[in-house]
């Protein structure tokens, strides 16, 4: 299970473990170092609730986000280099290390067509465009936001506390695809990090 700690991967995780009848399904968590503080707390709470579930952490320990921002510029909607370097790249490397002797892998992901115009064209089952040996299954691809929350709340599944703070999505807190509302909430809940990143943006603009 590709596990971000967000509501979609939380619902997917529950569905997969219930369908397979076991909690011993490896979950891969991509630690980009840019997660909301509540996401880290949720991952730790998840480990305690599901002690039989292996949480495999994929993290890029060789590069620093702020340093790269100063060199190549902060990520933007047209040049989102951060995802490749700190998320998908790290996860790909982790999978290759752990499953190098495997010919095929089945990965469950919490992708939904309702999330964006580009994802509306995704198939429910497909070969991964980034990891050649991986088959990707998206069990909640046709679910709406309402469906996800109805499933989580009706089954009393614990979820990421960032949603209670008002965030609609809980990926990287400084993602260029985030809304102005998310930026406002970040300036309140993690003011120091927010201002440091804002200074980085100003420095780059002046440069």
PDB file of C-alpha atoms in Angstrom:
ATOM      1  CA  UNK A   1       0.000   0.000   0.000  1.00  0.00           C
ATOM      2  CA  UNK A   2       1.307   3.420  -0.974  1.00  0.00           C
ATOM      3  CA  UNK A   3       0.600   5.255   2.268  1.00  0.00           C
ATOM      4  CA  UNK A   4       0.806   9.057   2.631  1.00  0.00           C
ATOM      5  CA  UNK A   5      -1.192   9.408   5.823  1.00  0.00           C
ATOM      6  CA  UNK A   6      -3.944  11.292   4.003  1.00  0.00           C
ATOM      7  CA  UNK A   7      -7.619  10.335   4.001  1.00  0.00           C
ATOM      8  CA  UNK A   8      -7.490   8.580   0.607  1.00  0.00           C
ATOM      9  CA  UNK A   9      -4.571   6.306   1.479  1.00  0.00           C
ATOM     10  CA  UNK A  10      -6.135   5.709   4.910  1.00  0.00           C
ATOM     11  CA  UNK A  11      -9.346   4.450   3.280  1.00  0.00           C
ATOM     12  CA  UNK A  12      -7.362   2.395   0.762  1.00  0.00           C
ATOM     13  CA  UNK A  13      -5.260   0.846   3.520  1.00  0.00           C
ATOM     14  CA  UNK A  14      -8.396  -0.233   5.391  1.00  0.00           C
ATOM     15  CA  UNK A  15     -10.026  -1.683   2.267  1.00  0.00           C
ATOM     16  CA  UNK A  16      -6.921  -3.672   1.328  1.00  0.00           C
ATOM     17  CA  UNK A  17      -6.390  -5.152   4.788  1.00  0.00           C
ATOM     18  CA  UNK A  18     -10.082  -6.054   5.078  1.00  0.00           C
ATOM     19  CA  UNK A  19     -10.167  -7.607   1.590  1.00  0.00           C
ATOM     20  CA  UNK A  20      -7.015  -9.663   2.151  1.00  0.00           C
ATOM     21  CA  UNK A  21      -8.002 -10.580   5.692  1.00  0.00           C
ATOM     22  CA  UNK A  22      -4.654  -9.589   7.179  1.00  0.00           C
ATOM     23  CA  UNK A  23      -2.876  -6.552   8.629  1.00  0.00           C
ATOM     24  CA  UNK A  24       0.522  -7.862   7.466  1.00  0.00           C
ATOM     25  CA  UNK A  25       0.491  -5.819   4.272  1.00  0.00           C
ATOM     26  CA  UNK A  26       3.604  -3.636   3.796  1.00  0.00           C
ATOM     27  CA  UNK A  27       2.869   0.103   3.640  1.00  0.00           C
ATOM     28  CA  UNK A  28       5.380   2.451   2.012  1.00  0.00           C
ATOM     29  CA  UNK A  29       5.455   5.984   3.419  1.00  0.00           C
ATOM     30  CA  UNK A  30       7.333   8.664   1.497  1.00  0.00           C
ATOM     31  CA  UNK A  31       8.868  11.054   4.051  1.00  0.00           C
ATOM     32  CA  UNK A  32       9.527  14.158   1.977  1.00  0.00           C
ATOM     33  CA  UNK A  33      10.574  16.136   5.111  1.00  0.00           C
ATOM     34  CA  UNK A  34       7.828  18.579   4.068  1.00  0.00           C
ATOM     35  CA  UNK A  35       4.905  16.847   5.768  1.00  0.00           C
ATOM     36  CA  UNK A  36       2.557  18.566   8.205  1.00  0.00           C
ATOM     37  CA  UNK A  37       3.476  17.938  11.869  1.00  0.00           C
ATOM     38  CA  UNK A  38       0.149  16.144  12.317  1.00  0.00           C
ATOM     39  CA  UNK A  39       1.080  13.674   9.575  1.00  0.00           C
ATOM     40  CA  UNK A  40       4.084  12.459  11.554  1.00  0.00           C
ATOM     41  CA  UNK A  41       1.892  12.051  14.642  1.00  0.00           C
ATOM     42  CA  UNK A  42      -0.669  10.113  12.615  1.00  0.00           C
ATOM     43  CA  UNK A  43       1.949   7.708  11.232  1.00  0.00           C
ATOM     44  CA  UNK A  44       3.125   6.948  14.774  1.00  0.00           C
ATOM     45  CA  UNK A  45      -0.477   6.427  15.943  1.00  0.00           C
ATOM     46  CA  UNK A  46      -1.089   4.145  12.935  1.00  0.00           C
ATOM     47  CA  UNK A  47       1.926   2.002  13.888  1.00  0.00           C
ATOM     48  CA  UNK A  48       0.535   1.530  17.393  1.00  0.00           C
ATOM     49  CA  UNK A  49      -2.951   0.659  16.162  1.00  0.00           C
ATOM     50  CA  UNK A  50      -1.645  -1.785  13.547  1.00  0.00           C
ATOM     51  CA  UNK A  51       1.533  -3.303  15.046  1.00  0.00           C
ATOM     52  CA  UNK A  52       1.494  -6.149  12.498  1.00  0.00           C
ATOM     53  CA  UNK A  53       1.606  -3.726   9.554  1.00  0.00           C
ATOM     54  CA  UNK A  54       5.152  -3.024   8.308  1.00  0.00           C
ATOM     55  CA  UNK A  55       5.633   0.720   7.678  1.00  0.00           C
ATOM     56  CA  UNK A  56       8.527   1.112   5.246  1.00  0.00           C
ATOM     57  CA  UNK A  57       9.831   4.689   5.203  1.00  0.00           C
ATOM     58  CA  UNK A  58      11.293   6.052   1.953  1.00  0.00           C
ATOM     59  CA  UNK A  59      13.369   9.209   2.467  1.00  0.00           C
ATOM     60  CA  UNK A  60      15.993  11.121   0.493  1.00  0.00           C
ATOM     61  CA  UNK A  61      18.784  11.660   3.020  1.00  0.00           C
ATOM     62  CA  UNK A  62      21.242  13.001   0.450  1.00  0.00           C
ATOM     63  CA  UNK A  63      19.627  16.326  -0.442  1.00  0.00           C
ATOM     64  CA  UNK A  64      18.028  19.233   1.395  1.00  0.00           C
ATOM     65  CA  UNK A  65      14.886  20.928   0.069  1.00  0.00           C
ATOM     66  CA  UNK A  66      15.910  24.482   1.054  1.00  0.00           C
ATOM     67  CA  UNK A  67      19.374  24.110  -0.468  1.00  0.00           C
ATOM     68  CA  UNK A  68      17.882  22.972  -3.767  1.00  0.00           C
ATOM     69  CA  UNK A  69      15.413  25.875  -3.707  1.00  0.00           C
ATOM     70  CA  UNK A  70      18.359  28.282  -3.579  1.00  0.00           C
ATOM     71  CA  UNK A  71      20.114  26.492  -6.445  1.00  0.00           C
ATOM     72  CA  UNK A  72      17.324  25.704  -8.946  1.00  0.00           C
ATOM     73  CA  UNK A  73      14.519  27.846  -7.544  1.00  0.00           C
ATOM     74  CA  UNK A  74      11.430  26.914  -5.523  1.00  0.00           C
ATOM     75  CA  UNK A  75       9.103  24.347  -7.140  1.00  0.00           C
ATOM     76  CA  UNK A  76       6.220  25.714  -9.182  1.00  0.00           C
ATOM     77  CA  UNK A  77       3.151  24.299 -10.888  1.00  0.00           C
ATOM     78  CA  UNK A  78       5.048  24.076 -14.173  1.00  0.00           C
ATOM     79  CA  UNK A  79       8.316  22.801 -12.657  1.00  0.00           C
ATOM     80  CA  UNK A  80       7.488  20.592  -9.686  1.00  0.00           C
ATOM     81  CA  UNK A  81      10.901  18.961  -9.318  1.00  0.00           C
ATOM     82  CA  UNK A  82      10.402  18.329  -5.590  1.00  0.00           C
ATOM     83  CA  UNK A  83       8.047  15.369  -6.073  1.00  0.00           C
ATOM     84  CA  UNK A  84      10.542  13.454  -8.207  1.00  0.00           C
ATOM     85  CA  UNK A  85      13.474  14.078  -5.876  1.00  0.00           C
ATOM     86  CA  UNK A  86      11.850  13.761  -2.461  1.00  0.00           C
ATOM     87  CA  UNK A  87       8.835  11.486  -3.011  1.00  0.00           C
ATOM     88  CA  UNK A  88       8.549   9.263  -6.082  1.00  0.00           C
ATOM     89  CA  UNK A  89      12.328   9.015  -6.462  1.00  0.00           C
ATOM     90  CA  UNK A  90      12.810   7.966  -2.848  1.00  0.00           C
ATOM     91  CA  UNK A  91       9.902   5.496  -2.996  1.00  0.00           C
ATOM     92  CA  UNK A  92      11.203   3.977  -6.248  1.00  0.00           C
ATOM     93  CA  UNK A  93      14.646   3.530  -4.696  1.00  0.00           C
ATOM     94  CA  UNK A  94      13.134   1.908  -1.588  1.00  0.00           C
ATOM     95  CA  UNK A  95      11.066  -0.528  -3.651  1.00  0.00           C
ATOM     96  CA  UNK A  96      14.056  -1.485  -5.800  1.00  0.00           C
ATOM     97  CA  UNK A  97      16.128  -2.154  -2.656  1.00  0.00           C
ATOM     98  CA  UNK A  98      13.476  -4.208  -0.879  1.00  0.00           C
ATOM     99  CA  UNK A  99      12.045  -6.122  -3.814  1.00  0.00           C
ATOM    100  CA  UNK A 100      14.976  -6.425  -6.202  1.00  0.00           C
ATOM    101  CA  UNK A 101      14.395 -10.181  -6.539  1.00  0.00           C
ATOM    102  CA  UNK A 102      10.702  -9.799  -7.347  1.00  0.00           C
ATOM    103  CA  UNK A 103       9.483  -9.926 -10.948  1.00  0.00           C
ATOM    104  CA  UNK A 104       6.105  -8.240 -10.291  1.00  0.00           C
ATOM    105  CA  UNK A 105       4.607  -6.170  -7.487  1.00  0.00           C
ATOM    106  CA  UNK A 106       1.011  -5.153  -6.820  1.00  0.00           C
ATOM    107  CA  UNK A 107       0.701  -1.673  -5.333  1.00  0.00           C
ATOM    108  CA  UNK A 108      -2.558  -0.259  -3.995  1.00  0.00           C
ATOM    109  CA  UNK A 109      -2.893   3.535  -4.219  1.00  0.00           C
ATOM    110  CA  UNK A 110      -5.544   5.997  -3.046  1.00  0.00           C
ATOM    111  CA  UNK A 111      -5.823   7.887  -6.327  1.00  0.00           C
ATOM    112  CA  UNK A 112      -9.260   9.279  -7.258  1.00  0.00           C
ATOM    113  CA  UNK A 113     -10.535  10.609 -10.588  1.00  0.00           C
ATOM    114  CA  UNK A 114     -12.409  13.426  -8.831  1.00  0.00           C
ATOM    115  CA  UNK A 115      -9.144  14.938  -7.576  1.00  0.00           C
ATOM    116  CA  UNK A 116      -8.110  16.665 -10.812  1.00  0.00           C
ATOM    117  CA  UNK A 117      -8.610  16.862 -14.578  1.00  0.00           C
ATOM    118  CA  UNK A 118      -5.454  14.831 -15.238  1.00  0.00           C
ATOM    119  CA  UNK A 119      -6.435  12.086 -12.771  1.00  0.00           C
ATOM    120  CA  UNK A 120      -9.915  11.877 -14.274  1.00  0.00           C
ATOM    121  CA  UNK A 121      -8.299   9.949 -17.141  1.00  0.00           C
ATOM    122  CA  UNK A 122      -6.563   7.375 -14.929  1.00  0.00           C
ATOM    123  CA  UNK A 123      -7.410   3.675 -15.205  1.00  0.00           C
ATOM    124  CA  UNK A 124      -8.410   1.620 -12.173  1.00  0.00           C
ATOM    125  CA  UNK A 125      -5.602  -0.879 -12.882  1.00  0.00           C
ATOM    126  CA  UNK A 126      -2.463  -0.010 -14.791  1.00  0.00           C
ATOM    127  CA  UNK A 127       1.261  -0.587 -15.088  1.00  0.00           C
ATOM    128  CA  UNK A 128       3.274   1.969 -13.163  1.00  0.00           C
ATOM    129  CA  UNK A 129       4.874   4.570 -15.484  1.00  0.00           C
ATOM    130  CA  UNK A 130       7.778   4.981 -13.026  1.00  0.00           C
ATOM    131  CA  UNK A 131       8.431   1.484 -11.635  1.00  0.00           C
ATOM    132  CA  UNK A 132       8.522  -1.123 -14.414  1.00  0.00           C
ATOM    133  CA  UNK A 133       7.807  -4.162 -12.229  1.00  0.00           C
ATOM    134  CA  UNK A 134       4.852  -2.547 -10.454  1.00  0.00           C
ATOM    135  CA  UNK A 135       1.165  -3.051 -11.212  1.00  0.00           C
ATOM    136  CA  UNK A 136      -0.971  -0.279  -9.691  1.00  0.00           C
ATOM    137  CA  UNK A 137      -4.519  -0.838  -8.432  1.00  0.00           C
ATOM    138  CA  UNK A 138      -6.691   2.099  -7.361  1.00  0.00           C
ATOM    139  CA  UNK A 139      -9.705   0.679  -5.496  1.00  0.00           C
ATOM    140  CA  UNK A 140     -11.281   4.057  -4.664  1.00  0.00           C
ATOM    141  CA  UNK A 141     -10.684   5.678  -8.057  1.00  0.00           C
ATOM    142  CA  UNK A 142     -14.400   6.482  -8.536  1.00  0.00           C
ATOM    143  CA  UNK A 143     -15.035   7.650  -4.962  1.00  0.00           C
ATOM    144  CA  UNK A 144     -15.877  11.256  -4.142  1.00  0.00           C
ATOM    145  CA  UNK A 145     -14.662  13.185  -1.087  1.00  0.00           C
ATOM    146  CA  UNK A 146     -18.002  12.394   0.522  1.00  0.00           C
ATOM    147  CA  UNK A 147     -17.531   8.653  -0.102  1.00  0.00           C
ATOM    148  CA  UNK A 148     -14.093   8.686   1.527  1.00  0.00           C
ATOM    149  CA  UNK A 149     -15.250  10.527   4.649  1.00  0.00           C
ATOM    150  CA  UNK A 150     -18.401   8.425   4.922  1.00  0.00           C
ATOM    151  CA  UNK A 151     -16.280   5.248   4.848  1.00  0.00           C
ATOM    152  CA  UNK A 152     -13.750   6.555   7.405  1.00  0.00           C
ATOM    153  CA  UNK A 153     -16.295   7.972   9.848  1.00  0.00           C
ATOM    154  CA  UNK A 154     -18.844   5.163   9.614  1.00  0.00           C
ATOM    155  CA  UNK A 155     -16.109   2.594  10.281  1.00  0.00           C
ATOM    156  CA  UNK A 156     -14.568   4.752  13.055  1.00  0.00           C
ATOM    157  CA  UNK A 157     -11.143   4.709  11.400  1.00  0.00           C
ATOM    158  CA  UNK A 158      -8.597   7.118  12.990  1.00  0.00           C
ATOM    159  CA  UNK A 159      -7.402   9.804  10.560  1.00  0.00           C
ATOM    160  CA  UNK A 160      -4.804  12.543  10.212  1.00  0.00           C
ATOM    161  CA  UNK A 161      -5.350  15.385  12.695  1.00  0.00           C
ATOM    162  CA  UNK A 162      -4.466  18.019  10.086  1.00  0.00           C
ATOM    163  CA  UNK A 163      -7.984  17.659   8.697  1.00  0.00           C
ATOM    164  CA  UNK A 164      -9.359  18.819  12.041  1.00  0.00           C
ATOM    165  CA  UNK A 165      -7.231  21.965  11.670  1.00  0.00           C
ATOM    166  CA  UNK A 166      -9.073  22.787   8.431  1.00  0.00           C
ATOM    167  CA  UNK A 167      -6.716  21.404   5.775  1.00  0.00           C
ATOM    168  CA  UNK A 168      -8.466  19.826   2.784  1.00  0.00           C
ATOM    169  CA  UNK A 169      -5.380  17.857   1.703  1.00  0.00           C
ATOM    170  CA  UNK A 170      -2.339  16.811   3.689  1.00  0.00           C
ATOM    171  CA  UNK A 171       0.535  16.279   1.284  1.00  0.00           C
ATOM    172  CA  UNK A 172       3.548  18.587   1.411  1.00  0.00           C
ATOM    173  CA  UNK A 173       2.652  21.783   3.271  1.00  0.00           C
ATOM    174  CA  UNK A 174       4.449  24.043   0.750  1.00  0.00           C
ATOM    175  CA  UNK A 175       3.221  22.348  -2.447  1.00  0.00           C
ATOM    176  CA  UNK A 176       2.639  24.880  -5.261  1.00  0.00           C
ATOM    177  CA  UNK A 177      -0.682  23.147  -5.971  1.00  0.00           C
ATOM    178  CA  UNK A 178      -2.017  23.984  -2.518  1.00  0.00           C
ATOM    179  CA  UNK A 179      -4.794  26.545  -2.173  1.00  0.00           C
ATOM    180  CA  UNK A 180      -4.506  30.013  -0.631  1.00  0.00           C
ATOM    181  CA  UNK A 181      -6.568  28.649   2.260  1.00  0.00           C
ATOM    182  CA  UNK A 182      -3.959  25.944   2.911  1.00  0.00           C
ATOM    183  CA  UNK A 183      -1.227  28.583   2.810  1.00  0.00           C
ATOM    184  CA  UNK A 184      -3.128  30.679   5.355  1.00  0.00           C
ATOM    185  CA  UNK A 185      -3.571  27.680   7.671  1.00  0.00           C
ATOM    186  CA  UNK A 186       0.133  26.828   7.334  1.00  0.00           C
ATOM    187  CA  UNK A 187       1.050  30.396   8.310  1.00  0.00           C
ATOM    188  CA  UNK A 188      -0.972  29.877  11.494  1.00  0.00           C
ATOM    189  CA  UNK A 189      -0.106  26.304  12.488  1.00  0.00           C
ATOM    190  CA  UNK A 190       3.577  26.295  11.446  1.00  0.00           C
ATOM    191  CA  UNK A 191       4.486  29.960  11.355  1.00  0.00           C
ATOM    192  CA  UNK A 192       8.262  29.576  11.615  1.00  0.00           C
ATOM    193  CA  UNK A 193       8.563  27.170   8.673  1.00  0.00           C
ATOM    194  CA  UNK A 194       6.068  29.222   6.644  1.00  0.00           C
ATOM    195  CA  UNK A 195       8.012  32.473   7.082  1.00  0.00           C
ATOM    196  CA  UNK A 196      11.333  30.784   6.302  1.00  0.00           C
ATOM    197  CA  UNK A 197       9.918  29.450   3.024  1.00  0.00           C
ATOM    198  CA  UNK A 198       8.369  32.844   2.226  1.00  0.00           C
ATOM    199  CA  UNK A 199      11.842  34.400   2.652  1.00  0.00           C
ATOM    200  CA  UNK A 200      13.188  31.805   0.204  1.00  0.00           C
ATOM    201  CA  UNK A 201      10.527  32.806  -2.346  1.00  0.00           C
ATOM    202  CA  UNK A 202      11.334  36.518  -1.942  1.00  0.00           C
ATOM    203  CA  UNK A 203      15.078  35.901  -2.300  1.00  0.00           C
ATOM    204  CA  UNK A 204      14.522  33.927  -5.481  1.00  0.00           C
ATOM    205  CA  UNK A 205      12.152  36.583  -6.911  1.00  0.00           C
ATOM    206  CA  UNK A 206      14.720  39.335  -6.293  1.00  0.00           C
ATOM    207  CA  UNK A 207      17.524  37.224  -7.721  1.00  0.00           C
TER     208      UNK A 207
END
